[in-house]
Structures are given as C-alpha cells and as structure tokens.
Amino acid sequence: MVKTPVSPARKVSKLENIKEHSNFLREPLATELLEDTSYFSSDAIQILKFHGSYQQDNRDNRVKGQEKDYQMMLRTRNPGGFISPQLYSTLDRLSDEYGNHTLRVTTRQGFQLHGILKKNLKSSIAAIVKSMGSTLGACGDLNRNVMAPPAPFKNRPDYCYAWEYADKIADLLRPQSNAYYEIWLDGEKAISVEEDPEVTAARQRNGNGTNIEEGEEPLYGQHYMPRKFKCSVTVPGDNSIDLYTHDVSLVVITDENGELLGFNVLTGGGMGRTHNKEETFPRLAEPLGYVAKADVFDLMKAILATQRDYGDRFQRRHARMKYLIEDWGIDKFRSQVEGYLGKALEPFKPLPDWKYEDFLGWYEQGDGKLFLGISIENGRVKDEGSFQLKSALKKITDEYALPMRLTANHNLILYEIDPQHKAGIDTILAHCGIVSDAEKIETLTRYSMACPALPTCGLAITESERALPGILERINKVLTQVGLEGEKIVIRMTGCPNGCARPYMAELGFVGSAPQAYQVWLGGDANQTQLAQPYIQKLPEKDIEKFLEPLFVYFKQDKTEQETFGQFCQRVGFEALRSFSENYTPPKRRRVRKNQHRVSVPDAMFARLKQASQDEKRPMNQIVQQALEAYFAQE
C-alpha cells in the first residue's frame, strides 16, 4: 500500500467548488430541471447524485454522430433494506411506466430504477416520497444507506436493536437542506415517520465542535463530505452485511437479558480502488473501541466530523475515510474522534466468530409468523421467459401486502407471513418459475454477486451482470470435470475496480480491467472476514476455464477437511498456486460422440456382455442395440 499525504496547502478539487456554490444542493440542478433538454450539465450531475440519481447513457444504443441515449438511474435510501408494500407497488409501477420494466436490488439493500428519462424524473421521485420512500442521500458525498441484517427475528432483541439504530443513524446523518423537497415536491414535505426526539437533540448538540453553526447543514456544512460515507449496524456473529467493508460498522452489545448496553465500533473499511494506482486499495475496517448506547449518536457525529474536517478534499481517489486511517494510524484517528466526543472510548468487547448467512428459504420469525428469503440472480427483478419474478412479487404484494427487507447479497425477504398463507405464496412462486427452496438453488449462483456494469454504468470497462450467469455455468463445468461438483465458492464480479459488488472480499473475484478481460482476486473467505489479493492483472474472458482448471485440481488434491477455496489460496500462497499451474498438464479426455448416451448395467450383466462380445467378435453396443430392437419389436 502506498500512502498519499493530504496536500499541505489544503487545495480542493473542482467538485468541492461545485458543492460550495450549489446553495445546499439546489443549483444548477433546480434550474436545469426546468429546461427542455434530455440531459443535465456536468455540474448539475454532481448535485443530482445527492438527490439519489445518476445520469447515464445506454451504450448499446450509441450511434456515431447522434446524441447519446441519456437516461437516469434512481436509487432508494431505505435503512436496513426496509420496503413497505405501498412503496414496492409504486416502484413496480414506475419501472413499467417510466423505466426499463425491471428493478435492481443493490448490494447496499436499496432498489434501483433504470431507464428513466429526465422529463419523468420529478414525477418518479415525487411518487416514491409520497409512498413513504426516499432517494435523498442514496448517492453523493454524504452518509449513504445504513445497512443492517435483513432477518426479521422478532424473538431476538439484538436484531430489533440493529434495525432501530440503523433507522436512527440514518435520520441523524440525513442532510437537513430543504432542497430535496423544494425541487421534487415543490416545497411540500411528504408525510413521514416522525424523527425520534433523541436523534433531533443529538444532531443539534455541539459540545465539542462537531457542528457547523452557519448554514442549513449542521453536520455537513456547504461542502458536505470529502467522499461517500457508509455505515452499518449488525449483531454479534451475523456478517450478512459485509461489516468489514464500511466506513463505520456498529455491533450491538446486550446483557444476558437482551437489554442494549452499547456498541462495538469498527472503522476504515472500503472497497473502491483504481487500476494501476497503487496508492488506492481495498481495506478492511478495524476495531476502534466500544461506546455506551447513551453516547452512540455523539460518537457517530465525532467520526463523521473527523473525516469531514481531515479527509482529503483534493485527490478524490484518496478521499475515503479508509485512507485517512491508513495514513494516520488507528490510534491517532481514535484520539481525534475522542476529542470531538469529549471522552475516551472503552476497549472493544470480545465477539464470536463471524458467519455469512443469506436467510434464503422459509424461516420462523419467532412470533408465530414466517419469513421467506428469495434468491435473485444478480439482483435483477424482471420477467423473462418462464422466469416471472416481477409478476410474482406484484401478485404477492397485491394479495398479501407483505413488507420486504432487501439483503446485502441483492436478494429479498418477505416477512410478517401468516402460516396459512405459505401454500398460496409457494403456489404463486412456482407458477412464475421461482425457486423458494434454498437447497435447490445452484450453489455458485446462490453465493455470487455482480454489479450492473454495461450498458448503463458510465464507469464500466467490461460486462458484469450480463456476463456472470454464463461464466458461472462454465466454471461449474470445470468444477464437475475435476471432481468438485457442487463445491461452494463465493464468486463476485464487477465491470470496473470501484467494487460495488465487493469483489475484493470474494474467494474468487473478477474485476473488469479491459474489454472482455478481468483482473482476478483470490483468497477471500466464505464468511467475508479476510481480504482477497490480486492474482492476475488481465485474464481474457475466453481463457477462464484454462486458468481455473489447475487451481481447482490443486485445491481438490491438497485441501484440508472443511477448507474452502479462498482459505486454501491464502494458506498455500500465490507462489505455490503459480508453480502448480505452470507445471500442470491437463489429462487427456475421451471425446464422447454427440447423440450417444450411457446406460448403467449391473456388474454381472456387464461381465456376460463383455464375454459375448469377445466370443462373437463384435462390439458390445451392437449386441445391446440388437437386444433392445428385439425387445421393442414385441410391443
């Protein structure tokens, strides 16, 4: 890792000036929204992000000499992945009325709508807000969607606390400018859940210089954050939200009676990097300390203020909080946070081992009701051929009005299900071609993730979502070929190095590095607790089988009991992997003619057949064919 010092002159990037002159996220967005054009200017695009939207163009539709096919991606902000039935119905309708007839579950527990034209953006956002949803802060240089475990275990107080504090921290760090409502709802604030007075008081409190007195933004000021700021809340042992990948992760700590005591705090995680820029790198969050529940809001403000005031505002690729902690060291960072907090943090509490859970299939909530986790390949809710997930979810929502929780692995959970409705829901899913039994989901698909990439993401270097299903099929064939059929391997793919699908935590990560080529990362683990490392810089997509076969053969040959592929790669090391691959000679495989099929026979029958073949001096298949023809002629 190469450390890049913050500019001593405190120079700032162009984007800092755009934010400063935006009048707290209003201009030039508000003015340009009224113009009869199909796109926003480069300055307005930067402000648009804070409102939850990216301007994109569909590269599949590019024609030389013609204007780009501009369209907007709209992302929801819904802490803990919560989607009400009312909001889901609105999103489903908007995707058909204004979008591309699909919804995309994100890896931060939100929904994305794609294909919205500029002229329809205001109507779309207004409809979402009026359905108790929001897009404010889903993108941009501020606190993003706060994540939490999606499992609705009503008999587990720690899970309930995780949801509660994900909501409260999202409220605490929400931008206070009224620009969002002025632009999209003509100044009218929609009815929403009332903010907890404790959160309001905590935001206003300024005991140690965490707040900015002037302007509309007490926590952010007119420049907001140097870059995105990501938070999560989880419970001990549950790593369904990739807790090591966030700027801040809180872990609920309760007493033996389930009463909330406080939180363990981890800081400094982040996935984004840039190819060929060694000063950029993925980084795991590390323990900062423990905070009592009474101080958790002040601590969150203290951490945010430290990054706000000391993060790099000149080099944006060096602006995430992970680089500040990497440059300072965790002790200096903790000291500054404690200065804003006004007290020392307590030592980090012991925790059990982390485990990834996807909560797919049917579960009991603990209060007499059920929940159902549904696998969504690459997060794309769509109707395609016999796969009619979008129709299924619409029908279930219309008939049963169930709330949803989106997951960090871009799946979803339906909950509050009356047991007597289980059969009806299963019938709808089966009729629409959706597998509800988790054990019947193809293993590689179940644990894989991909970002959208081409054709709409402006950062994509190559394919991801559209490519991964076919690549998984090919990898499955290699695994079967070497005797590892059904092996669980966490595979993640992105079209660029920004890491939206968190490929650097995967056992096998593909990161787009050139058209139809990927940088390959190896050595993460199935529970997302260790960082993978770059193994090869540019693997042509067509060579994936040739590349993976020796690695899988070596894994099968030398792995220890219960060892996963990622753990194996970490244990033996890349030098050993390369040495084995270089000296590997693929076995000669018999070519099986097309349209020929094998049939097993008992050993005794095979011995008789073989003897007859030798005696009659003709092939066994000829004898079998003659016998079968005689048999079927009797019908």
XYZ file of C-alpha atoms in Angstrom:
635
model
C 0.000 0.000 0.000
C 1.351 3.424 -0.987
C 0.366 6.269 1.306
C -0.504 9.588 -0.326
C -0.262 12.600 2.001
C -3.021 15.180 2.043
C -1.942 18.338 0.284
C -0.424 20.655 2.938
C -1.915 23.683 1.168
C -5.388 22.133 1.511
C -6.118 22.504 -2.162
C -9.546 21.289 -3.157
C -10.957 19.517 -6.185
C -13.339 21.103 -8.682
C -16.217 19.187 -7.114
C -15.675 20.956 -3.791
C -16.341 24.262 -5.552
C -19.469 22.843 -7.217
C -20.811 21.795 -3.801
C -19.910 25.146 -2.259
C -21.800 27.080 -4.926
C -24.821 24.735 -5.046
C -26.734 26.633 -2.336
C -27.014 23.462 -0.294
C -27.762 21.060 -3.164
C -30.092 23.297 -5.199
C -28.174 24.650 -8.178
C -27.640 24.258 -11.044
C -29.926 21.220 -10.717
C -33.158 23.096 -9.968
C -32.721 25.442 -12.925
C -31.733 22.727 -15.398
C -34.641 20.501 -14.396
C -36.948 23.131 -15.916
C -35.067 23.194 -19.233
C -36.378 21.250 -22.225
C -33.310 19.044 -22.669
C -32.700 15.309 -22.332
C -29.678 15.642 -20.050
C -28.066 17.646 -17.235
C -24.755 19.516 -17.375
C -21.633 18.069 -15.756
C -22.022 20.372 -12.717
C -25.717 19.534 -12.257
C -24.917 15.811 -12.488
C -22.725 16.092 -9.393
C -25.543 17.682 -7.376
C -28.089 15.237 -8.795
C -26.197 12.399 -7.102
C -27.021 13.767 -3.642
C -30.700 13.501 -4.572
C -30.281 9.778 -5.349
C -29.807 9.712 -9.120
C -27.045 9.205 -11.680
C -27.228 10.367 -15.268
C -26.269 7.518 -17.591
C -26.437 6.661 -21.262
C -27.221 3.284 -22.758
C -24.058 2.307 -24.619
C -25.913 -0.397 -26.516
C -27.867 2.379 -28.229
C -24.979 4.666 -29.116
C -24.904 5.748 -32.756
C -21.993 7.739 -34.119
C -22.978 11.313 -34.836
C -26.177 11.156 -32.772
C -26.924 12.332 -29.247
C -26.348 9.763 -26.524
C -29.306 7.805 -25.192
C -29.452 9.704 -21.899
C -31.395 8.190 -19.029
C -31.390 8.361 -15.248
C -30.764 5.680 -12.671
C -32.731 6.312 -9.487
C -31.751 4.671 -6.181
C -33.784 4.372 -2.989
C -32.492 5.073 0.506
C -34.155 2.655 2.896
C -32.226 1.818 6.095
C -31.927 -1.865 6.885
C -33.377 -2.690 3.464
C -36.981 -1.980 4.528
C -39.519 -1.692 1.698
C -43.194 -1.276 2.580
C -45.799 -2.942 0.327
C -47.019 0.520 -0.665
C -43.529 1.584 -1.724
C -42.885 -1.664 -3.593
C -46.108 -1.254 -5.575
C -45.040 2.275 -6.510
C -41.570 1.166 -7.600
C -43.036 -1.674 -9.641
C -45.409 0.740 -11.384
C -42.687 3.337 -12.037
C -40.401 0.706 -13.556
C -43.077 -0.029 -16.164
C -44.382 3.497 -16.627
C -41.032 5.314 -16.826
C -38.256 2.728 -16.520
C -36.957 -0.336 -18.345
C -39.526 -2.762 -16.820
C -37.073 -4.106 -14.253
C -35.983 -3.317 -10.698
C -32.460 -3.861 -9.402
C -31.738 -4.818 -5.779
C -28.447 -3.171 -4.817
C -25.653 -4.548 -2.636
C -26.493 -1.830 -0.080
C -30.074 -3.017 0.432
C -31.761 -0.495 -1.849
C -33.689 -0.619 -5.120
C -32.555 0.947 -8.377
C -34.779 2.028 -11.246
C -33.085 2.228 -14.644
C -34.044 3.951 -17.883
C -35.908 6.982 -16.509
C -35.875 9.991 -18.832
C -35.058 13.426 -17.485
C -38.609 14.653 -18.138
C -40.011 11.864 -15.918
C -37.545 12.171 -13.060
C -39.548 14.631 -10.952
C -42.727 12.561 -11.188
C -40.784 9.418 -10.225
C -39.125 10.909 -7.150
C -42.360 12.571 -6.019
C -44.218 9.253 -6.265
C -41.535 7.496 -4.206
C -41.618 10.135 -1.465
C -45.421 10.103 -1.324
C -45.213 6.320 -0.827
C -43.092 6.796 2.319
C -39.844 6.226 0.451
C -36.836 8.406 -0.296
C -33.873 8.712 -2.634
C -32.167 11.524 -0.685
C -28.606 10.537 0.179
C -28.644 7.267 -1.742
C -25.676 8.672 -3.714
C -23.263 11.583 -3.298
C -20.700 12.788 -0.752
C -22.670 12.134 2.430
C -23.945 9.248 4.532
C -25.393 6.564 2.259
C -27.977 3.877 3.022
C -27.376 2.438 6.508
C -27.268 -1.351 6.367
C -28.497 -3.920 8.903
C -29.163 -7.689 8.927
C -32.369 -8.346 6.975
C -33.585 -11.303 9.050
C -36.792 -10.361 10.961
C -36.163 -12.415 14.103
C -38.793 -10.905 16.386
C -37.665 -13.009 19.353
C -34.096 -11.685 19.128
C -33.756 -8.260 20.820
C -30.313 -7.716 19.273
C -31.772 -7.933 15.753
C -34.519 -5.485 16.724
C -31.893 -3.063 18.070
C -29.919 -3.326 14.826
C -32.977 -2.230 12.816
C -33.835 0.516 15.314
C -30.363 2.061 15.281
C -29.938 1.737 11.534
C -33.053 3.924 11.248
C -31.887 6.366 13.912
C -28.389 6.797 12.493
C -29.852 7.305 9.019
C -32.046 10.065 10.497
C -29.172 11.569 12.462
C -26.915 11.890 9.415
C -29.613 12.830 6.895
C -28.946 16.154 5.120
C -31.070 18.969 6.548
C -31.269 21.203 3.482
C -34.827 21.578 2.205
C -33.571 21.447 -1.394
C -34.850 17.894 -1.965
C -38.452 18.796 -1.165
C -38.274 22.150 -2.952
C -37.077 20.574 -6.217
C -39.046 17.335 -6.358
C -42.221 18.145 -4.381
C -42.420 21.917 -4.954
C -41.578 22.570 -1.322
C -44.160 20.221 0.148
C -42.785 17.791 2.722
C -44.497 14.433 2.441
C -45.907 12.689 5.474
C -43.174 10.594 7.049
C -42.413 8.771 10.271
C -41.646 11.348 12.943
C -37.986 11.553 13.916
C -37.071 10.388 17.420
C -36.618 13.492 19.640
C -33.410 11.929 20.975
C -31.985 11.952 17.437
C -33.030 15.559 16.838
C -31.428 16.665 20.098
C -28.237 14.761 19.317
C -27.935 16.410 15.902
C -28.340 19.874 17.395
C -25.884 19.265 20.245
C -22.482 20.887 19.646
C -20.445 20.351 22.769
C -17.058 19.714 21.165
C -17.113 21.388 17.773
C -18.795 18.630 15.782
C -21.363 21.013 14.335
C -21.119 23.820 11.796
C -23.064 26.800 13.087
C -23.710 28.629 9.808
C -25.995 27.488 7.018
C -28.574 24.749 6.646
C -26.325 21.748 7.310
C -25.228 21.452 10.947
C -23.189 18.294 10.335
C -22.067 18.663 6.719
C -21.684 22.369 6.032
C -21.722 23.618 2.473
C -19.026 21.165 1.299
C -20.648 18.004 2.709
C -18.207 15.050 2.980
C -14.959 14.561 1.030
C -16.453 11.360 -0.442
C -19.209 8.844 0.253
C -19.658 7.716 3.877
C -21.062 4.231 4.528
C -22.379 2.777 7.786
C -23.874 -0.463 9.055
C -25.283 -1.947 12.260
C -25.212 -5.683 12.954
C -25.337 -8.240 15.766
C -22.522 -10.450 17.055
C -21.794 -13.296 14.657
C -24.035 -12.102 11.800
C -21.979 -10.954 8.829
C -24.820 -10.806 6.338
C -23.926 -7.154 5.660
C -20.132 -7.416 4.982
C -19.321 -5.405 8.109
C -15.598 -5.028 7.278
C -16.335 -3.056 4.107
C -17.936 0.058 5.659
C -16.557 3.366 6.896
C -18.283 2.641 10.215
C -19.812 -0.598 11.474
C -21.586 -0.868 14.814
C -22.082 -4.216 16.578
C -24.956 -4.436 19.062
C -23.872 -5.477 22.575
C -26.593 -6.614 25.005
C -26.624 -8.036 28.526
C -27.783 -11.548 29.428
C -31.394 -10.317 29.487
C -31.212 -8.880 25.985
C -31.058 -5.240 27.141
C -28.965 -2.940 24.967
C -25.707 -1.839 26.614
C -23.810 -0.265 23.736
C -21.894 -0.975 20.558
C -18.531 -2.226 19.387
C -17.258 0.131 16.692
C -15.184 -0.715 13.617
C -13.917 1.956 11.207
C -11.944 2.347 7.993
C -13.389 -0.197 5.562
C -13.924 0.446 1.873
C -13.707 -1.342 -1.460
C -13.039 1.258 -4.166
C -9.689 1.464 -5.951
C -8.251 2.484 -9.319
C -6.321 0.229 -11.704
C -2.592 0.992 -11.888
C -2.838 3.426 -8.956
C -1.138 1.548 -6.136
C -1.983 4.324 -3.677
C -5.601 3.153 -3.943
C -6.646 -0.137 -2.395
C -9.484 -2.006 -0.689
C -9.234 -2.021 3.086
C -10.918 -3.856 5.952
C -12.451 -1.929 8.841
C -10.651 -2.370 12.151
C -11.757 -2.113 15.793
C -11.960 1.445 17.163
C -13.472 0.704 20.559
C -16.733 0.340 22.455
C -19.329 3.050 23.132
C -22.248 3.030 25.564
C -25.683 3.415 23.977
C -26.121 6.888 25.535
C -23.111 8.147 23.565
C -23.582 6.387 20.227
C -25.081 9.377 18.393
C -22.344 11.702 19.633
C -19.760 9.124 18.575
C -21.202 8.883 15.068
C -21.053 12.686 14.819
C -17.454 12.636 16.096
C -16.368 10.096 13.480
C -18.164 11.984 10.729
C -16.616 15.300 11.851
C -13.128 13.790 11.847
C -13.497 12.617 8.260
C -15.299 15.844 7.272
C -12.531 18.061 8.651
C -9.424 15.986 7.908
C -10.308 13.832 4.879
C -8.603 14.665 1.577
C -10.688 17.129 -0.468
C -8.158 17.485 -3.271
C -7.472 13.964 -4.558
C -10.866 12.279 -4.735
C -9.426 8.814 -5.169
C -7.684 9.368 -1.813
C -10.703 10.944 -0.099
C -12.418 7.988 1.618
C -12.007 7.667 5.381
C -10.041 4.436 4.950
C -7.108 6.459 3.589
C -7.211 8.908 6.489
C -6.998 5.985 8.934
C -4.330 4.245 6.860
C -2.219 7.425 6.792
C -2.759 8.414 10.419
C -2.971 5.008 12.032
C -5.914 3.909 14.156
C -4.513 5.394 17.397
C -4.239 8.942 16.035
C -7.660 8.608 14.439
C -9.166 7.396 17.722
C -7.565 10.311 19.575
C -9.141 12.848 17.213
C -12.543 11.141 17.453
C -12.319 11.184 21.242
C -11.548 14.893 21.092
C -14.821 15.536 19.281
C -16.647 13.088 21.540
C -15.312 14.639 24.733
C -14.411 11.335 26.373
C -12.329 8.216 25.802
C -13.760 5.139 24.144
C -13.848 1.893 26.095
C -11.954 -1.188 24.853
C -13.517 -3.318 22.107
C -15.605 -6.159 23.574
C -14.901 -9.830 22.694
C -17.076 -11.204 19.885
C -17.873 -14.660 18.464
C -16.661 -15.631 15.005
C -18.479 -14.020 12.097
C -20.609 -16.068 9.745
C -22.292 -15.132 6.495
C -25.987 -16.052 6.327
C -28.226 -15.432 3.322
C -31.544 -16.352 5.034
C -32.949 -17.923 1.864
C -35.957 -20.212 2.114
C -38.656 -20.405 4.789
C -37.984 -19.435 8.435
C -39.990 -18.789 11.588
C -39.837 -15.185 12.785
C -40.160 -16.133 16.427
C -43.593 -14.567 16.930
C -45.739 -17.171 15.182
C -45.292 -15.706 11.714
C -42.932 -16.722 8.895
C -40.474 -15.084 6.550
C -39.218 -16.182 3.141
C -35.862 -15.358 1.589
C -35.931 -15.309 -2.232
C -32.749 -15.585 -4.287
C -32.488 -13.003 -7.082
C -29.692 -13.698 -9.542
C -27.603 -10.525 -9.718
C -30.449 -8.634 -8.053
C -32.461 -8.135 -11.243
C -36.227 -8.299 -10.656
C -37.652 -8.996 -14.104
C -39.967 -11.086 -16.233
C -38.031 -13.076 -18.826
C -39.336 -16.225 -20.449
C -40.552 -18.679 -17.825
C -38.808 -16.651 -15.093
C -41.529 -14.223 -13.950
C -40.190 -12.814 -10.670
C -41.546 -9.315 -11.235
C -45.053 -10.655 -11.823
C -44.771 -12.960 -8.808
C -43.763 -10.165 -6.425
C -46.512 -7.908 -7.739
C -49.139 -10.601 -7.222
C -47.865 -11.427 -3.716
C -47.794 -7.737 -2.777
C -51.284 -7.158 -4.141
C -52.763 -10.199 -2.375
C -50.887 -10.248 0.926
C -49.459 -6.682 1.389
C -46.223 -8.014 2.903
C -43.268 -5.832 3.862
C -39.835 -6.639 2.410
C -36.252 -6.477 3.576
C -33.616 -6.289 0.853
C -30.323 -8.045 1.540
C -26.677 -7.151 1.008
C -26.374 -10.074 -1.428
C -29.071 -8.427 -3.604
C -31.800 -10.871 -2.581
C -35.034 -10.063 -0.728
C -37.012 -11.278 2.251
C -40.812 -11.243 2.522
C -41.937 -11.253 6.154
C -44.889 -10.992 8.521
C -46.341 -14.005 6.682
C -49.322 -15.750 8.260
C -48.544 -19.511 8.202
C -51.859 -20.179 6.454
C -50.625 -18.080 3.501
C -47.454 -20.115 2.976
C -49.038 -22.528 0.483
C -50.576 -19.691 -1.538
C -47.245 -17.855 -1.784
C -45.427 -21.036 -2.785
C -48.052 -21.626 -5.486
C -47.567 -18.131 -6.943
C -43.792 -18.527 -6.967
C -43.904 -21.984 -8.545
C -46.349 -20.790 -11.209
C -43.926 -17.964 -12.049
C -40.869 -20.240 -12.212
C -39.299 -19.046 -8.937
C -37.448 -21.487 -6.670
C -38.347 -20.981 -2.991
C -36.402 -23.988 -1.654
C -32.901 -22.676 -0.917
C -31.359 -26.135 -1.306
C -32.473 -26.270 -4.942
C -30.654 -23.053 -5.920
C -27.475 -23.707 -7.900
C -24.625 -23.254 -5.400
C -22.397 -20.883 -7.361
C -25.373 -18.710 -8.300
C -26.623 -18.602 -4.705
C -23.415 -17.053 -3.373
C -22.458 -14.883 -6.360
C -22.852 -11.152 -6.938
C -22.365 -8.832 -9.906
C -22.757 -5.100 -10.453
C -24.932 -3.805 -13.349
C -21.947 -2.549 -15.435
C -22.681 -2.338 -19.171
C -24.605 -0.939 -20.879
C -25.657 1.845 -18.489
C -22.896 2.378 -15.908
C -20.546 5.080 -17.100
C -17.614 3.593 -15.178
C -17.882 0.071 -16.609
C -14.862 -1.210 -18.511
C -16.479 -4.516 -19.427
C -19.513 -6.709 -18.736
C -20.572 -7.947 -15.315
C -24.272 -8.644 -14.648
C -24.919 -9.824 -18.210
C -21.752 -11.936 -18.310
C -21.710 -13.643 -14.915
C -24.516 -16.207 -15.421
C -22.773 -17.702 -18.457
C -19.391 -17.597 -16.744
C -20.802 -19.406 -13.715
C -22.090 -22.160 -15.992
C -18.608 -22.536 -17.442
C -16.989 -22.575 -14.005
C -19.498 -25.212 -12.895
C -18.421 -27.410 -15.789
C -14.777 -27.101 -14.776
C -15.625 -27.981 -11.166
C -17.574 -31.043 -12.319
C -14.785 -32.036 -14.670
C -12.187 -32.082 -11.855
C -14.461 -33.823 -9.333
C -15.643 -30.799 -7.330
C -19.271 -30.768 -8.406
C -21.418 -28.716 -6.008
C -18.425 -27.008 -4.368
C -19.392 -23.743 -2.654
C -17.218 -20.841 -3.843
C -18.097 -17.175 -3.309
C -17.690 -15.528 -6.727
C -18.195 -11.820 -7.326
C -17.770 -9.726 -10.443
C -17.595 -6.015 -11.236
C -17.169 -4.200 -14.525
C -14.667 -1.755 -13.035
C -12.409 -1.511 -9.952
C -14.808 0.598 -7.845
C -16.008 -2.558 -6.137
C -19.803 -2.138 -5.911
C -20.304 -5.919 -5.657
C -17.421 -6.137 -3.150
C -15.262 -8.491 -5.261
C -12.248 -7.959 -3.022
C -13.962 -9.970 -0.270
C -14.744 -12.913 -2.566
C -12.970 -16.237 -2.745
C -12.809 -15.665 -6.495
C -13.238 -12.065 -7.650
C -13.392 -10.816 -11.235
C -12.719 -7.083 -11.688
C -13.069 -5.579 -15.161
C -9.666 -4.397 -16.401
C -10.189 -4.227 -20.195
C -12.936 -5.093 -22.677
C -13.685 -8.824 -22.207
C -10.882 -9.144 -19.636
C -10.705 -9.216 -15.844
C -8.262 -8.748 -13.038
C -8.614 -11.823 -10.802
C -8.554 -11.671 -6.999
C -8.159 -14.797 -4.866
C -8.230 -15.593 -1.174
C -11.263 -14.037 0.458
C -13.355 -16.389 2.551
C -16.947 -17.571 2.578
C -17.766 -15.501 5.679
C -16.281 -12.274 4.247
C -13.710 -11.793 7.001
C -10.478 -11.625 5.012
C -9.386 -9.581 2.038
C -8.586 -11.234 -1.283
C -5.406 -10.305 -3.171
C -4.784 -9.620 -6.889
C -3.503 -12.749 -8.612
C -3.540 -11.871 -12.309
C -3.964 -8.445 -13.891
C -5.706 -9.162 -17.168
C -7.354 -12.526 -17.813
C -9.173 -12.724 -21.153
C -12.718 -13.898 -20.579
C -12.251 -16.691 -23.132
C -9.414 -18.203 -21.045
C -11.313 -18.618 -17.771
C -11.522 -22.415 -17.980
C -7.843 -22.827 -18.817
C -6.939 -20.510 -15.942
C -9.152 -22.120 -13.299
C -8.677 -25.825 -14.048
C -5.189 -26.181 -12.493
C -6.214 -24.110 -9.463
C -9.241 -26.331 -8.852
C -7.210 -29.522 -9.372
C -4.606 -28.307 -6.861
C -7.398 -27.373 -4.415
C -9.031 -30.810 -4.702
C -5.694 -32.544 -4.318
C -4.276 -30.671 -1.314
C -7.151 -29.041 0.577
C -7.682 -29.909 4.212
C -11.010 -31.080 5.608
C -13.652 -28.303 5.585
C -11.196 -25.897 3.916
C -12.790 -23.547 1.395
C -11.231 -22.470 -1.880
C -10.433 -18.996 -0.544
C -8.853 -20.352 2.622
C -6.806 -22.779 0.545
C -5.477 -19.974 -1.664
C -4.469 -17.990 1.422
C -2.810 -20.979 3.071
C -0.689 -22.273 0.206
C 0.126 -18.814 -1.159
C 0.228 -17.414 -4.667
C 3.741 -18.703 -5.391
C 2.588 -22.279 -4.885
C -0.553 -21.673 -6.965
C 1.509 -20.284 -9.846
C 4.054 -23.082 -9.632
C 1.359 -25.759 -9.779
C -0.413 -24.033 -12.680
C 2.800 -23.661 -14.682
C 3.609 -27.358 -14.309
C 0.074 -28.620 -14.783
C -0.683 -30.873 -17.732
C -4.381 -31.337 -18.452
C -5.397 -35.001 -18.599
C -6.398 -36.434 -21.958
C -10.142 -36.783 -22.029
C -12.125 -39.198 -24.137
C -14.219 -37.476 -26.727
C -17.825 -38.557 -26.487
C -19.682 -38.524 -29.768
C -22.776 -36.380 -29.877
C -26.162 -38.102 -29.688
C -24.725 -41.069 -27.781
C -25.959 -41.849 -24.272
C -24.675 -44.089 -21.490
C -26.741 -46.658 -19.614
C -25.502 -48.445 -16.487
C -25.860 -52.215 -16.106
C -25.116 -54.487 -13.113
C -21.573 -55.865 -12.862
C -22.661 -59.448 -13.520
C -24.565 -58.412 -16.658
C -21.584 -56.370 -17.878
C -19.295 -59.400 -17.475
C -21.664 -61.544 -19.580
C -21.941 -58.785 -22.203
C -18.164 -58.446 -22.410
C -17.718 -62.222 -22.789
C -20.352 -62.317 -25.554
C -18.554 -59.505 -27.355
C -15.291 -61.446 -27.271
C -16.907 -64.694 -28.322
C -18.873 -63.160 -31.207
C -16.098 -60.710 -32.130
C -18.414 -57.713 -32.364
C -18.834 -54.505 -30.269
C -20.835 -54.567 -27.058
C -23.011 -51.638 -28.171
C -24.023 -53.634 -31.265
C -25.153 -56.553 -29.100
C -27.087 -54.191 -26.812
C -28.725 -52.432 -29.753
C -29.806 -55.771 -31.295
C -31.259 -56.919 -27.966
C -33.168 -53.658 -27.486
C -34.563 -53.737 -31.031
C -35.826 -57.279 -30.445
C -37.374 -56.191 -27.139
C -39.218 -53.194 -28.581
C -40.374 -55.241 -31.616
C -42.514 -57.317 -29.239
C -44.689 -54.271 -28.316
